[in-house]
XYZ file of C-alpha atoms in Angstrom:
727
model
C 108.730 -9.892 -21.518
C 111.747 -9.009 -19.371
C 111.729 -10.941 -16.112
C 112.092 -8.835 -12.885
C 113.975 -9.838 -9.657
C 111.569 -10.138 -6.697
C 112.051 -6.904 -4.580
C 113.477 -7.404 -1.134
C 110.842 -6.337 1.473
C 111.869 -3.503 3.581
C 113.003 -4.303 7.137
C 111.253 -2.348 9.816
C 113.645 -1.211 12.550
C 113.305 -3.636 15.616
C 115.264 -1.652 18.213
C 118.156 0.684 18.842
C 121.285 0.391 16.684
C 123.917 -2.290 17.483
C 126.282 0.190 18.966
C 123.849 1.416 21.503
C 122.989 -2.311 22.290
C 126.654 -2.988 22.706
C 127.107 -0.006 25.094
C 124.138 -0.878 27.280
C 125.400 -4.379 27.526
C 128.901 -3.291 28.355
C 127.622 -0.861 30.924
C 125.295 -3.457 32.519
C 128.084 -6.165 32.503
C 130.508 -3.640 34.015
C 128.056 -2.420 36.707
C 127.131 -5.872 37.553
C 130.689 -6.942 37.943
C 131.836 -3.930 39.854
C 128.613 -3.702 41.864
C 128.897 -7.383 42.753
C 132.479 -6.900 43.773
C 131.378 -3.899 45.873
C 128.664 -5.777 47.604
C 130.902 -8.658 48.442
C 133.572 -6.331 49.793
C 130.967 -4.396 51.770
C 129.751 -7.646 53.256
C 133.181 -8.851 54.204
C 134.104 -5.399 55.743
C 130.941 -5.361 57.592
C 131.615 -8.680 59.045
C 135.074 -7.830 59.825
C 133.919 -4.530 61.588
C 131.390 -6.465 63.585
C 134.055 -8.907 64.754
C 136.354 -6.144 65.513
C 133.589 -4.331 67.640
C 132.745 -7.549 69.336
C 136.377 -8.008 70.343
C 136.520 -4.402 71.469
C 133.456 -4.844 73.670
C 134.928 -8.046 75.056
C 138.264 -6.299 75.835
C 136.476 -3.328 77.414
C 134.365 -5.767 79.656
C 137.533 -7.599 80.718
C 139.387 -4.355 81.463
C 136.374 -2.904 83.434
C 136.112 -6.237 85.333
C 139.637 -6.139 86.389
C 139.579 -2.334 87.114
C 136.459 -2.535 89.364
C 137.482 -5.524 91.448
C 139.110 -3.435 94.373
C 136.737 -0.476 94.172
C 133.785 -2.635 94.422
C 135.383 -4.793 97.223
C 135.822 -1.677 99.128
C 132.715 0.013 97.762
C 134.495 2.927 96.653
C 131.848 4.526 94.879
C 133.898 7.640 93.621
C 136.470 5.362 92.273
C 133.954 3.142 90.606
C 132.266 6.256 89.184
C 135.686 7.624 87.996
C 136.502 4.273 86.235
C 133.185 4.254 84.526
C 133.479 7.762 83.325
C 136.952 7.076 81.924
C 135.521 4.144 80.075
C 132.936 6.228 78.519
C 135.503 8.386 76.905
C 135.089 5.896 73.969
C 132.311 7.270 71.936
C 131.346 3.838 70.595
C 130.366 2.815 74.260
C 126.787 3.482 74.657
C 126.500 2.502 78.337
C 128.517 0.823 81.094
C 126.582 -0.763 84.123
C 127.981 -2.286 87.259
C 125.946 -4.702 89.510
C 127.261 -5.158 92.946
C 125.662 -8.117 94.687
C 127.242 -7.306 98.121
C 125.471 -3.918 98.351
C 121.984 -5.330 97.877
C 122.122 -5.319 94.058
C 122.629 -1.628 94.084
C 123.333 -0.611 90.395
C 125.890 1.952 89.626
C 125.637 2.820 86.161
C 126.648 5.392 83.702
C 125.203 5.857 80.090
C 125.765 8.178 77.299
C 122.649 9.711 75.916
C 121.583 10.935 72.385
C 123.129 14.333 73.158
C 126.474 12.799 74.315
C 126.138 13.589 77.818
C 126.552 11.057 80.737
C 123.359 10.032 82.552
C 123.173 8.193 85.700
C 120.219 6.130 84.620
C 121.082 3.502 82.078
C 119.326 3.830 78.697
C 117.277 1.159 77.176
C 119.107 -0.907 74.687
C 118.078 -0.569 71.115
C 117.568 -3.909 69.623
C 119.754 -4.558 66.571
C 121.842 -1.468 67.009
C 124.107 -2.415 70.191
C 126.684 -4.914 70.871
C 126.972 -5.776 74.630
C 129.386 -7.868 76.655
C 129.241 -8.791 80.524
C 131.998 -10.012 82.691
C 131.831 -11.083 86.353
C 133.864 -9.118 89.074
C 135.953 -11.385 91.273
C 138.300 -10.549 94.248
C 139.972 -13.198 96.132
C 137.744 -15.920 94.624
C 134.745 -14.045 95.827
C 131.983 -12.947 93.071
C 131.339 -9.345 93.925
C 129.015 -8.517 90.868
C 129.240 -8.034 87.008
C 129.981 -5.347 84.772
C 128.323 -4.903 81.304
C 129.637 -2.794 78.541
C 127.325 -1.917 75.549
C 128.775 -0.611 72.322
C 126.581 1.170 69.701
C 126.897 -0.052 66.071
C 125.957 3.158 64.496
C 129.460 4.802 64.479
C 130.803 1.674 62.785
C 127.964 1.721 60.274
C 128.407 5.450 59.576
C 131.998 4.766 58.759
C 131.122 1.774 56.569
C 128.374 3.962 54.638
C 130.923 6.708 54.064
C 133.365 4.335 52.785
C 130.770 2.650 50.636
C 129.869 6.090 49.027
C 133.527 6.639 48.407
C 133.862 3.197 46.719
C 130.725 3.698 44.854
C 132.206 6.893 43.148
C 135.289 5.082 42.304
C 133.385 2.178 41.038
C 131.359 4.585 38.824
C 134.581 6.113 37.530
C 136.112 2.647 36.906
C 132.793 1.668 35.159
C 132.951 4.702 32.721
C 136.566 3.968 32.043
C 135.855 0.158 31.517
C 132.903 0.990 29.294
C 134.760 3.418 27.129
C 137.616 0.993 26.804
C 135.561 -1.892 25.932
C 133.485 0.129 23.546
C 136.741 1.190 21.728
C 137.832 -2.304 21.633
C 134.495 -3.542 20.307
C 134.412 -0.760 17.724
C 137.889 -1.518 16.501
C 137.389 -5.358 16.498
C 133.727 -5.851 15.855
C 131.435 -2.893 15.202
C 133.563 -1.168 12.552
C 134.152 -4.363 10.532
C 130.383 -4.983 10.726
C 129.651 -1.516 9.619
C 131.895 -1.918 6.586
C 130.482 -5.240 5.906
C 126.842 -3.796 6.136
C 127.843 -0.985 3.704
C 129.107 -3.587 1.254
C 126.100 -5.829 1.626
C 123.829 -2.699 0.922
C 125.939 -2.073 -2.317
C 125.488 -5.841 -3.266
C 121.695 -5.771 -2.543
C 121.193 -2.579 -4.489
C 121.919 -4.435 -7.754
C 123.562 -1.524 -9.200
C 127.017 -2.352 -10.817
C 128.026 1.320 -10.351
C 127.225 1.627 -6.799
C 130.173 2.885 -4.643
C 131.735 -0.026 -2.694
C 133.743 0.582 0.502
C 137.184 -0.665 0.389
C 137.241 -1.675 4.083
C 139.935 -1.281 6.706
C 142.634 -3.435 8.113
C 140.478 -6.060 9.511
C 141.820 -9.189 11.205
C 140.737 -12.775 11.635
C 137.289 -13.908 10.563
C 135.975 -10.384 9.649
C 138.866 -9.928 7.152
C 137.843 -13.297 5.612
C 134.227 -12.559 5.488
C 135.013 -8.953 3.982
C 137.120 -10.531 1.331
C 134.558 -13.084 0.451
C 131.866 -10.504 0.114
C 134.121 -8.279 -2.002
C 134.858 -11.207 -4.347
C 131.150 -11.976 -4.393
C 130.380 -8.443 -5.271
C 132.783 -8.513 -8.261
C 131.178 -11.705 -9.524
C 127.632 -10.085 -8.980
C 128.672 -7.102 -10.937
C 129.647 -9.140 -13.827
C 126.405 -11.018 -13.467
C 124.418 -7.801 -13.294
C 126.177 -6.395 -16.318
C 125.426 -9.695 -18.247
C 121.886 -9.748 -17.116
C 121.437 -6.139 -17.935
C 122.690 -6.574 -21.477
C 120.586 -9.683 -21.915
C 117.629 -7.878 -20.511
C 118.134 -4.956 -22.862
C 118.561 -7.155 -25.849
C 115.250 -9.021 -24.909
C 113.532 -5.789 -24.278
C 114.667 -4.432 -27.760
C 113.541 -7.600 -29.368
C 110.281 -7.504 -27.382
C 109.540 -3.951 -28.260
C 111.000 -3.540 -31.768
C 110.623 -7.168 -33.135
C 108.775 -7.573 -36.526
C 106.089 -9.789 -34.897
C 103.454 -8.859 -32.308
C 104.190 -10.264 -28.789
C 101.542 -10.643 -26.408
C 101.431 -12.075 -22.701
C 98.114 -13.307 -21.649
C 96.469 -14.387 -18.369
C 95.588 -17.996 -19.194
C 92.457 -18.038 -16.853
C 90.679 -14.852 -18.416
C 92.581 -14.327 -21.644
C 93.261 -10.764 -20.417
C 96.206 -9.108 -22.158
C 99.017 -8.598 -19.380
C 101.881 -7.207 -21.647
C 102.445 -6.434 -25.331
C 104.712 -4.693 -27.781
C 103.813 -1.865 -30.263
C 103.825 -4.298 -33.336
C 100.905 -6.213 -31.711
C 98.930 -2.844 -31.540
C 100.054 -1.788 -34.985
C 98.864 -5.100 -36.565
C 95.362 -4.625 -35.246
C 95.247 -0.866 -35.409
C 94.871 -0.192 -31.687
C 96.531 2.428 -29.415
C 98.360 1.072 -26.456
C 95.754 2.301 -23.948
C 92.874 0.724 -25.675
C 94.763 -2.538 -26.367
C 95.740 -2.908 -22.805
C 92.075 -3.317 -21.835
C 91.300 -6.111 -24.353
C 91.185 -9.845 -23.927
C 91.933 -12.643 -26.619
C 88.271 -13.031 -27.344
C 88.035 -9.323 -28.385
C 90.416 -9.902 -31.340
C 89.938 -13.694 -32.168
C 87.609 -13.881 -35.143
C 87.872 -17.609 -36.336
C 87.081 -19.068 -32.757
C 84.414 -18.656 -30.207
C 85.135 -18.012 -26.553
C 84.795 -21.597 -25.641
C 87.055 -22.668 -28.419
C 89.696 -20.115 -27.429
C 89.665 -21.412 -23.834
C 89.748 -24.952 -24.903
C 92.836 -24.160 -27.112
C 94.515 -22.330 -24.133
C 93.882 -25.351 -21.863
C 95.302 -27.785 -24.517
C 98.410 -25.492 -24.667
C 98.822 -25.376 -21.057
C 98.922 -29.236 -20.983
C 101.210 -29.514 -24.105
C 103.520 -26.633 -23.304
C 103.413 -24.950 -26.856
C 101.705 -25.080 -30.202
C 101.883 -23.476 -33.557
C 98.687 -22.741 -35.411
C 96.866 -20.457 -37.928
C 94.324 -17.816 -36.468
C 92.320 -15.039 -37.826
C 92.150 -11.644 -35.860
C 89.769 -8.847 -36.195
C 91.259 -5.345 -36.403
C 89.790 -2.212 -34.903
C 88.166 -1.343 -38.041
C 86.566 -4.792 -38.435
C 89.064 -6.195 -41.086
C 90.202 -9.802 -40.894
C 93.901 -10.590 -40.674
C 95.422 -14.023 -41.131
C 97.960 -14.626 -38.202
C 100.497 -17.439 -37.509
C 100.628 -18.036 -33.760
C 103.292 -19.593 -31.791
C 101.996 -19.943 -28.189
C 103.804 -21.124 -25.171
C 102.788 -21.743 -21.594
C 105.563 -20.582 -19.246
C 105.247 -21.851 -15.757
C 106.194 -19.410 -12.926
C 106.072 -19.279 -9.187
C 102.683 -17.679 -9.145
C 101.027 -20.109 -11.634
C 102.054 -19.381 -15.332
C 101.706 -16.968 -18.373
C 100.437 -17.554 -21.830
C 103.060 -16.218 -24.157
C 102.136 -15.545 -27.868
C 104.089 -14.487 -30.894
C 101.489 -13.083 -33.596
C 103.104 -13.051 -37.196
C 100.834 -11.393 -39.618
C 100.784 -13.703 -42.767
C 97.878 -11.977 -44.668
C 100.142 -10.861 -47.431
C 102.189 -14.093 -47.435
C 98.873 -16.077 -47.920
C 97.791 -13.767 -50.533
C 101.028 -14.440 -52.319
C 100.654 -18.010 -51.763
C 97.206 -18.045 -53.209
C 98.302 -16.057 -56.230
C 101.066 -18.582 -56.685
C 98.607 -21.496 -56.439
C 96.427 -19.651 -58.896
C 99.390 -19.217 -61.087
C 100.311 -22.854 -60.927
C 96.682 -23.872 -61.735
C 96.668 -21.677 -64.663
C 100.019 -22.891 -65.853
C 98.819 -26.428 -65.558
C 95.525 -25.574 -67.297
C 97.535 -23.633 -69.919
C 99.655 -26.737 -70.700
C 96.510 -28.744 -71.136
C 94.978 -26.079 -73.335
C 98.244 -25.808 -75.324
C 98.208 -29.531 -75.941
C 94.535 -29.438 -77.094
C 95.150 -26.451 -79.182
C 98.065 -28.089 -80.901
C 95.921 -31.098 -81.855
C 93.166 -28.870 -82.870
C 95.247 -26.735 -84.900
C 96.526 -29.828 -86.843
C 92.981 -30.987 -87.509
C 91.756 -27.553 -88.425
C 94.571 -26.989 -90.625
C 94.023 -29.936 -92.662
C 90.305 -29.301 -93.110
C 90.803 -25.451 -93.861
C 93.662 -26.254 -96.172
C 91.788 -28.984 -98.250
C 88.497 -26.814 -98.236
C 90.362 -23.782 -99.267
C 91.827 -25.671 -102.214
C 88.737 -27.428 -103.473
C 86.204 -24.788 -102.702
C 87.151 -22.439 -105.432
C 87.281 -25.227 -107.927
C 83.485 -25.759 -107.517
C 80.960 -24.034 -109.692
C 80.020 -20.642 -108.178
C 76.640 -20.943 -106.385
C 76.576 -24.757 -106.344
C 75.860 -26.902 -103.210
C 79.599 -28.097 -103.128
C 80.879 -24.471 -103.105
C 78.551 -23.490 -100.404
C 79.561 -26.460 -98.365
C 83.333 -25.885 -98.866
C 82.571 -22.145 -97.956
C 80.820 -23.349 -94.769
C 83.734 -25.612 -93.814
C 86.255 -22.803 -94.190
C 84.155 -20.530 -91.895
C 83.775 -23.335 -89.371
C 87.571 -23.722 -89.438
C 88.107 -20.004 -89.032
C 85.794 -19.975 -86.077
C 87.385 -23.170 -84.608
C 90.784 -21.174 -85.072
C 89.401 -18.219 -83.013
C 88.478 -20.838 -80.311
C 92.002 -22.466 -80.531
C 93.483 -18.868 -80.370
C 91.320 -18.214 -77.173
C 92.775 -21.441 -75.641
C 96.192 -20.353 -76.473
C 95.652 -16.921 -74.958
C 94.319 -18.741 -71.913
C 97.492 -20.737 -71.897
C 99.361 -17.497 -71.464
C 101.022 -17.730 -74.752
C 102.048 -14.749 -76.765
C 99.412 -12.943 -78.804
C 98.748 -14.336 -82.133
C 98.722 -10.965 -84.224
C 100.706 -8.243 -82.410
C 100.237 -4.836 -83.790
C 99.625 -1.329 -82.594
C 96.255 -0.915 -80.844
C 94.291 2.007 -79.486
C 92.566 1.084 -76.341
C 90.149 4.172 -76.631
C 88.987 2.812 -79.967
C 88.607 -0.766 -78.602
C 86.401 0.498 -75.758
C 84.296 2.383 -78.085
C 83.887 -0.615 -80.570
C 82.983 -2.740 -77.323
C 80.328 -0.204 -76.309
C 78.811 -0.120 -79.785
C 78.549 -3.837 -79.851
C 76.827 -4.080 -76.665
C 74.816 -0.790 -76.276
C 71.724 -1.885 -77.878
C 71.462 -5.283 -76.049
C 73.417 -5.989 -72.837
C 73.975 -2.162 -72.013
C 70.552 -1.153 -72.307
C 69.645 -1.552 -68.610
C 72.544 0.438 -67.249
C 73.919 4.002 -67.251
C 77.293 4.101 -69.263
C 79.868 6.694 -68.642
C 82.943 6.904 -70.843
C 86.003 8.677 -69.417
C 88.625 8.292 -72.055
C 91.812 10.427 -72.055
C 92.277 11.952 -75.488
C 95.248 10.740 -77.328
C 96.074 7.774 -75.063
C 99.375 6.149 -75.848
C 98.911 3.088 -78.082
C 99.952 -0.355 -76.989
C 101.168 -3.422 -79.024
C 98.728 -6.174 -78.577
C 96.352 -8.874 -80.204
C 93.277 -6.789 -81.037
C 91.012 -9.866 -81.122
C 92.159 -11.085 -77.675
C 91.811 -7.575 -76.214
C 88.307 -6.935 -77.596
C 87.154 -10.460 -76.285
C 88.621 -9.545 -72.924
C 86.938 -6.098 -72.667
C 83.596 -7.540 -73.696
C 83.845 -10.149 -71.054
C 84.585 -7.602 -68.431
C 81.512 -5.550 -69.543
C 79.367 -8.437 -69.578
C 80.422 -9.494 -66.066
C 79.822 -5.830 -64.819
C 76.145 -5.810 -66.274
C 75.543 -9.292 -64.724
C 76.572 -7.862 -61.460
C 73.785 -5.065 -61.647
C 70.433 -7.111 -62.384
C 68.413 -3.981 -61.179
C 70.565 -1.627 -63.201
C 73.334 0.760 -62.157
C 76.424 2.676 -63.427
C 79.152 1.398 -65.663
C 82.306 3.283 -66.088
C 84.917 2.621 -68.687
C 87.930 4.793 -68.343
C 91.600 5.214 -69.644
C 94.437 7.128 -68.276
C 98.132 7.551 -68.608
C 100.728 6.688 -65.889
C 104.175 7.343 -67.104
C 105.177 4.432 -69.355
C 101.773 2.702 -68.628
C 98.319 2.881 -69.974
C 95.613 2.013 -67.503
C 91.972 0.869 -68.335
C 89.205 0.932 -65.557
C 86.013 -1.123 -65.739
C 83.935 -0.148 -62.917
C 80.467 -0.999 -61.873
C 77.941 -0.155 -59.007
C 76.763 -3.626 -58.604
C 76.614 -6.208 -55.692
C 80.380 -6.531 -55.274
C 82.370 -9.509 -54.102
C 82.844 -10.900 -50.639
C 86.513 -11.452 -49.765
C 86.550 -15.116 -50.173
C 84.925 -14.833 -53.636
C 87.412 -12.013 -54.527
C 90.251 -14.320 -53.604
C 89.151 -16.916 -56.199
C 87.715 -14.607 -58.926
C 90.514 -15.401 -61.383
C 90.491 -19.145 -60.585
C 89.756 -21.321 -63.640
C 86.207 -22.563 -63.813
C 85.287 -20.689 -60.471
C 81.907 -18.972 -60.904
C 79.155 -17.704 -58.684
C 76.615 -17.826 -61.529
C 73.965 -20.533 -61.802
C 74.596 -23.474 -64.041
C 74.353 -22.567 -67.669
C 75.030 -18.893 -67.101
C 78.785 -18.989 -66.932
C 81.868 -21.061 -67.385
C 84.168 -19.404 -64.838
C 86.785 -18.754 -67.514
C 86.182 -15.011 -68.185
C 88.303 -13.419 -65.529
C 90.961 -16.393 -65.717
C 91.256 -15.569 -69.524
C 91.455 -11.840 -68.886
C 94.272 -12.600 -66.311
C 96.090 -14.752 -69.019
C 95.552 -11.983 -71.683
C 97.089 -9.360 -69.521
C 100.121 -11.669 -68.689
C 100.596 -12.410 -72.262
C 100.785 -8.610 -73.095
C 103.203 -7.820 -70.231
C 100.585 -6.250 -68.172
C 98.657 -6.573 -64.967
C 95.217 -7.233 -63.665
C 93.893 -5.887 -60.334
C 90.381 -6.308 -58.918
C 88.952 -4.095 -56.284
C 85.556 -5.021 -54.674
C 83.531 -4.967 -51.475
C 80.102 -6.241 -50.947
C 77.497 -3.723 -51.664
C 80.083 -1.253 -53.049
C 80.614 -2.563 -56.667
C 83.670 -3.973 -58.422
C 86.516 -2.201 -60.343
C 88.806 -4.069 -62.692
C 92.208 -2.106 -63.465
C 94.146 -3.281 -66.537
C 97.672 -1.904 -66.834
C 99.491 -2.201 -70.359
C 103.014 -0.999 -71.243
C 102.763 1.793 -73.766
C 103.974 1.086 -77.126
C 107.345 2.589 -78.388
C 107.603 4.968 -81.304
C 108.762 2.478 -83.759
C 106.215 1.311 -86.447
C 104.960 -2.133 -86.540
C 105.856 -4.245 -89.767
C 102.831 -4.140 -92.249
C 101.803 -7.384 -93.766
C 102.596 -7.941 -97.323
C 99.533 -7.817 -99.734
C 99.215 -11.248 -100.920
C 97.279 -10.497 -104.059
C 95.423 -13.267 -105.586
C 96.387 -16.880 -104.540
C 98.725 -18.554 -107.073
C 99.843 -15.579 -108.853
C 103.400 -15.849 -107.404
C 106.568 -17.482 -108.800
C 106.305 -21.435 -108.727
C 108.395 -22.781 -106.042
C 109.936 -26.200 -105.082
C 108.805 -26.670 -101.403
C 110.125 -29.235 -98.951
C 107.452 -30.049 -96.314
C 108.461 -31.624 -92.928
C 105.350 -32.448 -90.655
C 104.739 -35.557 -88.658
C 100.837 -35.326 -88.900
C 99.819 -36.975 -92.231
C 96.684 -34.748 -92.399
C 98.702 -31.603 -92.341
C 101.221 -33.197 -94.938
C 98.381 -33.936 -97.324
C 96.548 -30.686 -96.778
C 99.702 -28.678 -97.267
C 100.683 -30.588 -100.255
C 97.167 -29.834 -101.806
C 97.444 -26.116 -101.117
C 100.974 -25.907 -102.573
C 99.699 -27.738 -105.688
C 96.772 -25.306 -106.020
C 99.147 -22.341 -105.691
C 101.208 -23.812 -108.467
C 104.160 -24.958 -106.340
C 105.929 -28.405 -106.292
C 105.823 -30.038 -102.883
C 108.005 -32.817 -101.477
C 106.707 -34.291 -98.320
C 108.600 -35.930 -95.368
C 107.358 -37.044 -92.045
C 110.266 -35.821 -89.806
C 113.211 -33.494 -89.469
C 115.608 -36.376 -90.130
C 113.855 -37.340 -93.183
C 114.063 -33.671 -94.513
C 117.684 -33.530 -93.818
C 118.328 -36.853 -95.730
C 116.670 -35.407 -98.871
C 118.767 -32.237 -98.486
C 121.922 -34.207 -98.122
C 120.811 -36.386 -101.125
C 120.937 -33.263 -103.292
C 117.376 -31.908 -103.041
C 117.582 -28.128 -103.610
C 114.174 -26.593 -102.588
C 113.245 -22.914 -102.800
C 111.573 -23.053 -99.386
C 111.243 -25.403 -96.431
C 107.969 -25.691 -94.592
C 108.998 -27.080 -91.207
C 106.717 -27.966 -88.343
C 108.197 -27.351 -84.953
C 106.511 -29.914 -82.827
C 107.724 -33.196 -84.082
C 109.071 -36.278 -82.394
C 112.681 -37.134 -82.866
C 115.019 -34.449 -83.806
C 112.269 -31.907 -83.766
C 111.823 -28.644 -85.629
C 114.359 -26.460 -83.555
C 117.318 -29.038 -83.893
C 116.365 -29.386 -87.557
C 116.418 -25.676 -88.130
C 119.757 -25.305 -86.370
C 121.402 -27.992 -88.751
C 119.694 -26.431 -91.825
C 121.197 -23.031 -90.839
C 124.633 -24.678 -90.499
C 124.650 -26.538 -93.839
C 122.381 -24.319 -95.937
C 122.222 -20.891 -94.339
C 120.446 -19.280 -97.413
C 117.581 -21.739 -97.545
C 114.265 -19.893 -96.722
C 112.408 -21.470 -93.874
C 108.661 -21.311 -93.132
C 108.098 -22.321 -89.263
C 104.715 -23.642 -88.793
C 103.384 -24.186 -85.182
C 100.216 -23.902 -83.151
C 101.977 -21.895 -80.413
C 103.595 -18.862 -81.213
C 105.776 -18.515 -78.130
C 107.656 -21.609 -79.067
C 109.231 -20.158 -82.252
C 112.950 -19.978 -81.786
C 114.382 -16.559 -82.832
C 112.814 -13.566 -84.442
C 111.469 -13.593 -88.009
C 113.932 -12.366 -90.623
C 114.724 -12.295 -94.294
C 115.243 -16.290 -94.264
C 112.636 -17.052 -91.565
C 108.952 -16.589 -91.413
C 106.400 -17.738 -88.862
C 103.261 -19.560 -89.983
C 100.669 -19.827 -87.193
C 98.399 -22.947 -87.359
C 95.631 -23.390 -88.501
C 96.226 -21.806 -91.891
C 94.382 -21.828 -95.163
C 95.350 -21.306 -98.892
C 95.513 -17.551 -98.566
C 97.539 -17.656 -95.390
C 100.099 -20.108 -96.918
C 100.370 -18.010 -99.990
C 100.844 -14.847 -98.027
C 103.725 -16.274 -95.988
C 105.441 -17.714 -99.010
C 105.195 -14.198 -100.770
C 106.520 -12.644 -97.610
C 109.380 -15.095 -97.416
C 110.194 -14.341 -101.182
C 109.988 -10.598 -100.631
C 112.204 -10.550 -97.590
C 114.943 -12.747 -99.283
C 114.976 -10.877 -102.700
């Protein structure tokens, strides 16, 4: 499964943009600075104006006191009035009052009202709005009274206010100019670099190597270094992103299109979290249905608790390889090799499995094991057959020699005849063992499978086949095959008997043939009980049987398998419980060439007398062969090995034929034959062996095969064939 980067959570806007904040901060700072400067200036100017007003009041009081000294001394009221009115010309003077002590505290005062007119009655002073100064009036050292001048603060304040408004407008203009200048400065030095860096950071955060990246401007100082560092980091990240993308694409291709099923499970519940198409195909599910399954839904060999225990064990160990059995959607069982890993993640962990379907591989392994068992058993059977052949050959040879010499109808003649029949029966048993050992068929000739099936039915129809319904479906004119008729008949009979045994309550038995190109196929099908998968897997295994003791040996199907292999064909068994069994046999069709016909031997001993050199390590075979040769009118010379036979030939012995056993210690039959062909290429050789597949080379004018066991008539026939082919 492809890993994914954790997505960056979206950042909710937390306020106005940075440029607005900077503008507000700049306006606030400029306003505070200029406003503070204005307030300080206003305060200083107010104090200065107040001080000037106080000085002016004091000066006015001093001037009035000096000007009123004489008029008050002479009590010149008109002059006093005239001085006061001239003093009131200054609009800042609110009132002027004169107190004359000599006149009984008579007060001569003039004041300016709200309408600007002079009034004789002094106005009441307004607290906090007036500034007053009083001076004594002296003349010649006499205190005549005092004069008080009161100035109003309002004109001064009005002038100050007007000035403040003018300065405020100027300050606002300066503030705007300052903000604009600072904003331009901040844009060039801070905001613009930050905006470019932010755009670059967005490209980096997008994870898209093809995203457009701003080149940036002529930054200076730290911002230029930060931008360059980010640009270099982006180049590195682009390369990493490309590499990661390629790696992720490769893993995704492997995950989706690999030959094995890949499944990611939740270890706690066993629920399937992720999977590829191959996992669905292995079990026959579509993706939508498979996504809703758990491990317990497909696991067939383990129960839920066993599966959970295995998951816990793998979580502790980290990984494990094991064999499992899964159930498909149709209910079929598949053998699976599982490679499981527990991968720890930040959120806990995942259970990663690779499912490899090994059903076919295990079937091949089982067949290989079966073949190895058959091969081993075949070697054993071959060894037993060799020894039995030697014993039977000796018995049959002597019985065939001495039996005809006994009076006809005598007890000795009947005994020898029984011995010969027993040897022939034993020879058939040995031939069955050789067929089971996967040797070549003993007597290969053209055979008609239709005829063999009909003969098998005739043998069984009155006994074994009486309880079943038989149907023959034979293709007319089916191509003949080359094979051992006896072995094929025995195989077909065993298959029919097995089919009848599988239908104890009766049923249908079908025997059919058909042509398939260069192959001839035989079908033996029954409607019986059928076989379970585990029984079907071992059906051809030697000595495996489901029949009760005494009812079967377990060699029927294994011998059929060996017979088919010996004939270059194949055997296939199709079976299901309750649906019967079908055995399919496939033979290579025979060519158009005619098989060689055996030579009519005529009567034993009617041929030309021959000098025969016999080489066999078994004394029973030597003596029996010598007796048969003498009975046939030939002169035998006996040797116990190939080396001894070569010594006789080197010494000048000139036999008409050499009977040579292939299986001898020492030099052996094959090496002896090779030396004979080098020195005496025209010497006829009769090769004797209990295993036909061990014969070196094909028969010819100077070489004839003699299968063991053989009797008097067999030996005479082969010698006549050797004489006829060499003449």
